[in-house]
JSON list of C-alpha atoms in Angstrom, two decimals:
[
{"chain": "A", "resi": 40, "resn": "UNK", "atom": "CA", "xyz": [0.00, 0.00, 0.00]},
{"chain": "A", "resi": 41, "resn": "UNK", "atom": "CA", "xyz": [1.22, 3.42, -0.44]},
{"chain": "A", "resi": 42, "resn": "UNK", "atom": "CA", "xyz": [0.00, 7.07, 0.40]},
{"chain": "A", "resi": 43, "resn": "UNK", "atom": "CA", "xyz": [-0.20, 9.93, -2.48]},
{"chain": "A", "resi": 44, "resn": "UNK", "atom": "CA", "xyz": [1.74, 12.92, -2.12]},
{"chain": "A", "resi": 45, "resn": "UNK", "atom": "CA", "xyz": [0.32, 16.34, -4.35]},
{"chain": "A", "resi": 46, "resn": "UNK", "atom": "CA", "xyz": [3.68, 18.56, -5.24]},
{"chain": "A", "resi": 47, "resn": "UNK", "atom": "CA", "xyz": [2.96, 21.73, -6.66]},
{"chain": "A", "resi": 48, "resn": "UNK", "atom": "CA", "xyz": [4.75, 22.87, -10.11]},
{"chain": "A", "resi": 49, "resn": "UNK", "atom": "CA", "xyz": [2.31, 25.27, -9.45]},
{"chain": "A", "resi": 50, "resn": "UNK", "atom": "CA", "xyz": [1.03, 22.47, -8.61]},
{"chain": "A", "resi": 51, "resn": "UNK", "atom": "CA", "xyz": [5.09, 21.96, -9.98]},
{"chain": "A", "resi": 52, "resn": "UNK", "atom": "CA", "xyz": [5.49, 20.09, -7.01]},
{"chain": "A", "resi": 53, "resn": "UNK", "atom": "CA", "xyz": [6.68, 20.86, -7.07]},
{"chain": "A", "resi": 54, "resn": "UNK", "atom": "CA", "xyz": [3.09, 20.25, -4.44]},
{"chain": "A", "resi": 55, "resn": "UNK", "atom": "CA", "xyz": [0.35, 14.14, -4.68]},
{"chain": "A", "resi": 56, "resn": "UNK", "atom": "CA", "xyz": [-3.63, 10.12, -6.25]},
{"chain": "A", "resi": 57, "resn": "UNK", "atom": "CA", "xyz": [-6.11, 7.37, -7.68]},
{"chain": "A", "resi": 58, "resn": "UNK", "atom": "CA", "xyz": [-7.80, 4.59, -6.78]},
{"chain": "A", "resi": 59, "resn": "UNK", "atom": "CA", "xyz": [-5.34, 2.94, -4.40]},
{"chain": "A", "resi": 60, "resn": "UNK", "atom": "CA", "xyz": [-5.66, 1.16, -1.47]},
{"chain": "A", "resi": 61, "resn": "UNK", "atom": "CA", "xyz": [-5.23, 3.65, 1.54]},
{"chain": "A", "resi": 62, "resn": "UNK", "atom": "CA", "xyz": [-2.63, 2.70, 4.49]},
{"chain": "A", "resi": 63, "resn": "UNK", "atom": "CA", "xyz": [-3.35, 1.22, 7.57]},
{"chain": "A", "resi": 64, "resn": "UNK", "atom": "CA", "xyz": [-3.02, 3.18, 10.85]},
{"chain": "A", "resi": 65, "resn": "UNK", "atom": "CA", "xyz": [0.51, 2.52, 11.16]},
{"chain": "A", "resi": 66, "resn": "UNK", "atom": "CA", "xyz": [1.55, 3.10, 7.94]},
{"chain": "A", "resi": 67, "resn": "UNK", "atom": "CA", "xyz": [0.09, 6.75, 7.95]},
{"chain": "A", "resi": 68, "resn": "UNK", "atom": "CA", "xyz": [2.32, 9.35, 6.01]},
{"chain": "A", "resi": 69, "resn": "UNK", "atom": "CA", "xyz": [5.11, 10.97, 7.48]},
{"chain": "A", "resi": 70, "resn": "UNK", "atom": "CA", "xyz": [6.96, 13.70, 5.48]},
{"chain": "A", "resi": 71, "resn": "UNK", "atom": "CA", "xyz": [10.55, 14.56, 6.95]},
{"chain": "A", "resi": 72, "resn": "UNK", "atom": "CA", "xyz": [13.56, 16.26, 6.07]},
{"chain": "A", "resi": 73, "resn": "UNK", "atom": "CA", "xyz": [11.88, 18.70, 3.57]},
{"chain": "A", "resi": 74, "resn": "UNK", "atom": "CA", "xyz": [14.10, 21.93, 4.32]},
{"chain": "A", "resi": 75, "resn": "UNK", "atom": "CA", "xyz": [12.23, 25.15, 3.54]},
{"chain": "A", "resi": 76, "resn": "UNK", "atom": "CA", "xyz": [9.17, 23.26, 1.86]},
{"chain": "A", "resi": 77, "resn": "UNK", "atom": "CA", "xyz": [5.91, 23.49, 3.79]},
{"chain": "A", "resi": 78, "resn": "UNK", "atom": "CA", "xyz": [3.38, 20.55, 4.35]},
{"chain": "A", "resi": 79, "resn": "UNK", "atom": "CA", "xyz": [-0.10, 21.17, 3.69]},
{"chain": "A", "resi": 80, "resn": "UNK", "atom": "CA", "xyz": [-3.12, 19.73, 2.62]},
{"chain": "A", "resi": 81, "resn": "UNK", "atom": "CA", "xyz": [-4.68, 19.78, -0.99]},
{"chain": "A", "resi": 82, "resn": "UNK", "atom": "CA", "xyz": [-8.15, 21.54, -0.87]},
{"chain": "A", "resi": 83, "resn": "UNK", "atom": "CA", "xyz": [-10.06, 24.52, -2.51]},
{"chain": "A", "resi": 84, "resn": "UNK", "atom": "CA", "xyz": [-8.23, 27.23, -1.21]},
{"chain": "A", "resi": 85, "resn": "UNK", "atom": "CA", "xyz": [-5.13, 26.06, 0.07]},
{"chain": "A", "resi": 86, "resn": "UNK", "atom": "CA", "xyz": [-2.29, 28.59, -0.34]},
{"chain": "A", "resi": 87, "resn": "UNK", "atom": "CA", "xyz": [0.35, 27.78, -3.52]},
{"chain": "A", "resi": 88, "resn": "UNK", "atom": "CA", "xyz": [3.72, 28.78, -2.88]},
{"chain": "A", "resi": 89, "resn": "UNK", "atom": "CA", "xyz": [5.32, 29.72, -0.27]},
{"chain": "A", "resi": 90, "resn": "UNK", "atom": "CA", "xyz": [6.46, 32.98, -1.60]},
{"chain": "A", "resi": 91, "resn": "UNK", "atom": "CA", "xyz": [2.87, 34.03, -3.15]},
{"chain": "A", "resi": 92, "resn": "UNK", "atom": "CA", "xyz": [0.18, 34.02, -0.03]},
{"chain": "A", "resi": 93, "resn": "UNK", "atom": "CA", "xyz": [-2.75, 34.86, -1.77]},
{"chain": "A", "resi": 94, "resn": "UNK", "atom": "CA", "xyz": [-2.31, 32.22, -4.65]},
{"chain": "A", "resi": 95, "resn": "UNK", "atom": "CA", "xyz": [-4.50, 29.49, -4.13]},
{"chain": "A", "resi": 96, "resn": "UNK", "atom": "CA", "xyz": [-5.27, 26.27, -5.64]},
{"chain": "A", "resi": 97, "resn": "UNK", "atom": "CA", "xyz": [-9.08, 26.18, -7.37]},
{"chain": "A", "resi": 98, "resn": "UNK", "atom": "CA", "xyz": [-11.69, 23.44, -8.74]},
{"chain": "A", "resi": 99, "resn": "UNK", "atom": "CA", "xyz": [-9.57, 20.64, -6.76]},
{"chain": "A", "resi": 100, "resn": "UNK", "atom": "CA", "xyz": [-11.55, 17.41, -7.76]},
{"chain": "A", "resi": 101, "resn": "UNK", "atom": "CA", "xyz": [-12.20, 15.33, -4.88]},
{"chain": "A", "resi": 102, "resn": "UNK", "atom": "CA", "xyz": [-9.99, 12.72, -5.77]},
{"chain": "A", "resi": 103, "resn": "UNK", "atom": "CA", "xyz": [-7.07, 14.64, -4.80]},
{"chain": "A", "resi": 104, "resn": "UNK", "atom": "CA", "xyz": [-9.25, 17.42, -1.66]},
{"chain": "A", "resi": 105, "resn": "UNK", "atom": "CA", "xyz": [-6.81, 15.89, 1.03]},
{"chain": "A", "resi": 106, "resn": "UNK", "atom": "CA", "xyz": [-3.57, 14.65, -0.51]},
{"chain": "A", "resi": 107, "resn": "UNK", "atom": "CA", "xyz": [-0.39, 15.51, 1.20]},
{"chain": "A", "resi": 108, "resn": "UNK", "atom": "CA", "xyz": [0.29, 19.04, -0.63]},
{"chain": "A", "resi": 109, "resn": "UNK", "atom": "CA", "xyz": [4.51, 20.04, -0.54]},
{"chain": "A", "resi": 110, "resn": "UNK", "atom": "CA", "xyz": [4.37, 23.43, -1.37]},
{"chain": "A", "resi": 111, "resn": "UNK", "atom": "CA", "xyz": [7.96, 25.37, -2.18]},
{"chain": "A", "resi": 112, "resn": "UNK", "atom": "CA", "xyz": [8.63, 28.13, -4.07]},
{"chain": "A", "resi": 113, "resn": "UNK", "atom": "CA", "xyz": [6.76, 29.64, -7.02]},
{"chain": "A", "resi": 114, "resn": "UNK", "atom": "CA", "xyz": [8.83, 28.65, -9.84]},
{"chain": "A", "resi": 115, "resn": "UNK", "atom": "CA", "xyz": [10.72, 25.24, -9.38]},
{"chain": "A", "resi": 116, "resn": "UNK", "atom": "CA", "xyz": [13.91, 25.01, -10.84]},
{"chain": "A", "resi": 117, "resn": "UNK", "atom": "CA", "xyz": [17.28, 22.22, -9.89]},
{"chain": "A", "resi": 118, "resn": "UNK", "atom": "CA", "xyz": [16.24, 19.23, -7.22]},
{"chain": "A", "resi": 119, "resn": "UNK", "atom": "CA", "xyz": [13.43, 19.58, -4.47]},
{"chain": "A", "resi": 120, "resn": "UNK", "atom": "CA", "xyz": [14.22, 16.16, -2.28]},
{"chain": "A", "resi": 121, "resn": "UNK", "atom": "CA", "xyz": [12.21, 15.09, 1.25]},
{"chain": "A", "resi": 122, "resn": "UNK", "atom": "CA", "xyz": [11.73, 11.64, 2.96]},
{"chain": "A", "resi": 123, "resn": "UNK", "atom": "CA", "xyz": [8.77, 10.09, 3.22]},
{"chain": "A", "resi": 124, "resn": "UNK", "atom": "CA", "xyz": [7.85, 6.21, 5.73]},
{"chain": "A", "resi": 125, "resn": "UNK", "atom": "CA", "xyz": [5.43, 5.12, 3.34]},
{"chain": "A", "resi": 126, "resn": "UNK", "atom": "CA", "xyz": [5.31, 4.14, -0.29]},
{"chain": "A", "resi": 127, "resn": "UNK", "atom": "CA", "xyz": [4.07, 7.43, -2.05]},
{"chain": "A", "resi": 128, "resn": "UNK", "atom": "CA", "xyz": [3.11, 8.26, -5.57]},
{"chain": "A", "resi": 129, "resn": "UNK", "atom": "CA", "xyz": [3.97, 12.02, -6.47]},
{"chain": "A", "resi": 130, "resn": "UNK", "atom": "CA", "xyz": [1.04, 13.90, -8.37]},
{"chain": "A", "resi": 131, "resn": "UNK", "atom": "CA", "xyz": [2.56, 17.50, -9.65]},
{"chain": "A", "resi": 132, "resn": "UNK", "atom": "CA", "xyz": [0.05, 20.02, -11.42]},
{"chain": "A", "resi": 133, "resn": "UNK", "atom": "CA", "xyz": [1.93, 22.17, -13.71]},
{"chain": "A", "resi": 134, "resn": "UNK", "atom": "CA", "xyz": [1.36, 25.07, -15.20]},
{"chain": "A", "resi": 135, "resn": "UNK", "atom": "CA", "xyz": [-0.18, 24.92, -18.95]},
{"chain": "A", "resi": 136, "resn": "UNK", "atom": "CA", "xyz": [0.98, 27.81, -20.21]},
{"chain": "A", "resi": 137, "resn": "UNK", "atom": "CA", "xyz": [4.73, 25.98, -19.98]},
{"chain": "A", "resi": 138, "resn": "UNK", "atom": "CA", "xyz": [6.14, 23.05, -22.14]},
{"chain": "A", "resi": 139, "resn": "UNK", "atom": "CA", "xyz": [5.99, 19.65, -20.03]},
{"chain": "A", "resi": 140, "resn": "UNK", "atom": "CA", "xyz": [9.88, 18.99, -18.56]},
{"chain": "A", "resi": 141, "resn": "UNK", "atom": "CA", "xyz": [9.90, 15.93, -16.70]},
{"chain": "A", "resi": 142, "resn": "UNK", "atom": "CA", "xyz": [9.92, 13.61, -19.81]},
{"chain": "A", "resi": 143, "resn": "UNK", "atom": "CA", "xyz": [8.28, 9.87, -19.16]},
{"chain": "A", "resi": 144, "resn": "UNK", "atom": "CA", "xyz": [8.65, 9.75, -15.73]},
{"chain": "A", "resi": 145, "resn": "UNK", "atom": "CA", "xyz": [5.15, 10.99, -15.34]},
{"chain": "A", "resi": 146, "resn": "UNK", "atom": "CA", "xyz": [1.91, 10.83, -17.28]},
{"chain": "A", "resi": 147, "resn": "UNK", "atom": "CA", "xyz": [-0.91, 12.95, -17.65]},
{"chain": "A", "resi": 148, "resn": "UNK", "atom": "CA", "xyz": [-4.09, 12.06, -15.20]},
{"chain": "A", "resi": 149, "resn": "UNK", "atom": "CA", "xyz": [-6.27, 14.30, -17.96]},
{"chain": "A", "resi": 150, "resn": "UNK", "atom": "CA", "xyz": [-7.53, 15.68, -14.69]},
{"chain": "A", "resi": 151, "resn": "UNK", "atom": "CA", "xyz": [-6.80, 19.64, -14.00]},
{"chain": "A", "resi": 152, "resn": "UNK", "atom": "CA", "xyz": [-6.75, 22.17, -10.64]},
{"chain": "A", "resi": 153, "resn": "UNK", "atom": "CA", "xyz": [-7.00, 25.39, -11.36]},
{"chain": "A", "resi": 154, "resn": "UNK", "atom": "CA", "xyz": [-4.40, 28.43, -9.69]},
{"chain": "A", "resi": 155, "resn": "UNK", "atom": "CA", "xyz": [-6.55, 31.31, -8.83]},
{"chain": "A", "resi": 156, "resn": "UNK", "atom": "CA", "xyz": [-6.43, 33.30, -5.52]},
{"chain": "A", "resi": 157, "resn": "UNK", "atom": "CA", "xyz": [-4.93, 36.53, -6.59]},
{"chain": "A", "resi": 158, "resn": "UNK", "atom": "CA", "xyz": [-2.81, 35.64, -9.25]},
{"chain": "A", "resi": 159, "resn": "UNK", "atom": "CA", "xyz": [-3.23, 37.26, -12.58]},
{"chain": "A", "resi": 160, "resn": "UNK", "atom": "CA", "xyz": [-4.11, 36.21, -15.06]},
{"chain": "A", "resi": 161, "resn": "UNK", "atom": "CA", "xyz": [-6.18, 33.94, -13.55]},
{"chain": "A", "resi": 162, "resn": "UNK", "atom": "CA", "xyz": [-7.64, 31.40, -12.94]},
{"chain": "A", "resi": 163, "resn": "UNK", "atom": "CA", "xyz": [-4.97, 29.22, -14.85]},
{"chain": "A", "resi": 164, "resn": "UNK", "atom": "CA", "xyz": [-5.28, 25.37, -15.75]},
{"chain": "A", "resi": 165, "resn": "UNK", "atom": "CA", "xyz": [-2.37, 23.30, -13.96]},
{"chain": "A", "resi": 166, "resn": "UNK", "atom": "CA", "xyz": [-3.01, 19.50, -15.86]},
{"chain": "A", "resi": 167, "resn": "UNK", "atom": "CA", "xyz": [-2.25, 17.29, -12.97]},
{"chain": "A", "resi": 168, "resn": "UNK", "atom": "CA", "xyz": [0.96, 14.30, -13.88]},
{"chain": "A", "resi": 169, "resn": "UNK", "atom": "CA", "xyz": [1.46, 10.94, -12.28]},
{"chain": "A", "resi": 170, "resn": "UNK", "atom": "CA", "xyz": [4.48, 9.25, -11.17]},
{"chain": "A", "resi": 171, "resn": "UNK", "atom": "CA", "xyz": [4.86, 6.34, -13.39]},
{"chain": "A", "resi": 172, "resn": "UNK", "atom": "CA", "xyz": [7.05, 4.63, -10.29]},
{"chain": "A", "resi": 173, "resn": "UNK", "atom": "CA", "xyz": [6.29, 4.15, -6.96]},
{"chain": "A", "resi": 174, "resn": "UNK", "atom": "CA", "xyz": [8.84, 6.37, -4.62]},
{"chain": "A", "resi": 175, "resn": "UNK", "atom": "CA", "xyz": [9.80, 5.68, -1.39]},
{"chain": "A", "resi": 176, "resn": "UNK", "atom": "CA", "xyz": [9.96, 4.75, 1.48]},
{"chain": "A", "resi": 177, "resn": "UNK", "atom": "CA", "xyz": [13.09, 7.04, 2.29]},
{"chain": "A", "resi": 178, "resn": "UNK", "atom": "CA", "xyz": [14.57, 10.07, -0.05]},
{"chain": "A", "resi": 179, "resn": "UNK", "atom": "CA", "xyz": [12.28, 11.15, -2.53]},
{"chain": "A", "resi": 180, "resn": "UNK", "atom": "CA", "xyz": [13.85, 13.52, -5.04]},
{"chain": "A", "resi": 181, "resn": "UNK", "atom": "CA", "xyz": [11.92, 15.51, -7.89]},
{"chain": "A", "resi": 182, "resn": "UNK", "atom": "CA", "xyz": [14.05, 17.35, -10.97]},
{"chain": "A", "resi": 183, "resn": "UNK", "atom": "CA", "xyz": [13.14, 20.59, -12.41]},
{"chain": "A", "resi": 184, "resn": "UNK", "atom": "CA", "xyz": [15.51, 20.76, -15.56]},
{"chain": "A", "resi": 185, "resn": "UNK", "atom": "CA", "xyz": [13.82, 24.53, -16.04]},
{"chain": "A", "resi": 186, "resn": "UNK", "atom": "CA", "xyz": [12.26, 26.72, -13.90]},
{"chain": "A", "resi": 187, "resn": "UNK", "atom": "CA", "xyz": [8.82, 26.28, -13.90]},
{"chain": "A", "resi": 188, "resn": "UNK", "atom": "CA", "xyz": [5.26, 26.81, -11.78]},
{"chain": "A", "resi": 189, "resn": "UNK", "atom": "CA", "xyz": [4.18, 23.43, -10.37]},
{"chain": "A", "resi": 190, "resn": "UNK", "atom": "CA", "xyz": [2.54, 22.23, -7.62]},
{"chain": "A", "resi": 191, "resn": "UNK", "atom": "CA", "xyz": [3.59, 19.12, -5.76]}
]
């Protein structure tokens, strides 16, 4: 069993989903080592980045409303790396007004979340990608060969 982490590219998470089994008691997420990242929860609402306060994630589909959300900087650019107990699989929403970088190591759920909140203009569609691969338990690391917005 594993747990589902959201990471925001603006979503590219650079803040993680589907119909998997969910862990027992035990095995319930723990997210360490994550530096200046912040832990959140996905929702309607929920703040972005951590350098933009009033940009908030929109139209979040209940399949992901309560994913773990890691939410860094803006625009994600080099490695973003934390720890995790549990089996994960990373979901990052990315911004669509960008090229996709992260080549087959993800695919595209065909679902979207929507960055709204303040930012302009907005709202703006953030497609949400899939970790093909299982990560974890231990290091989890995420590559942004360009900067880009996306939520993890």
């Amino acid at each position: 069993m594993f747990s589902k982490i959201f990471f925001s590219v603006i979503f590219a998470v650079t803040s993680v989903l589907n119909a998997i089994s969910v862990p027992a008691a035990r095995d319930q997420l723990s997210v360490t080592d994550y530096g200046s990242l912040e832990i959140s929860m996905v929702r309607h609402g929920e703040k972005y980045a951590t350098n933009r306060p009033c940009y908030a994630y929109e139209d979040v589909s209940p399949l992901y409303h309560g994913m773990t959300h890691v939410r860094g900087l803006n625009d994600k650019r080099g490695t973003i790396n934390f720890k995790v107990n549990v089996p994960v699989i990373i979901y990052l929403a990315i911004d669509s007004r960008y090229s996709y970088i992260h080549g087959n190591e993800y695919e595209d759920t065909g679902d979207l979340v929507m960055l709204g909140g303040c930012h302009k203009p907005g709202p703006v569609k953030f497609p949400i990608y899939r970790s093909r691969r299982v990560h974890g338990p231990g290091l989890v690391t995420v590559h942004f060969p360009s900067s880009r917005m996306t939520g993890i």
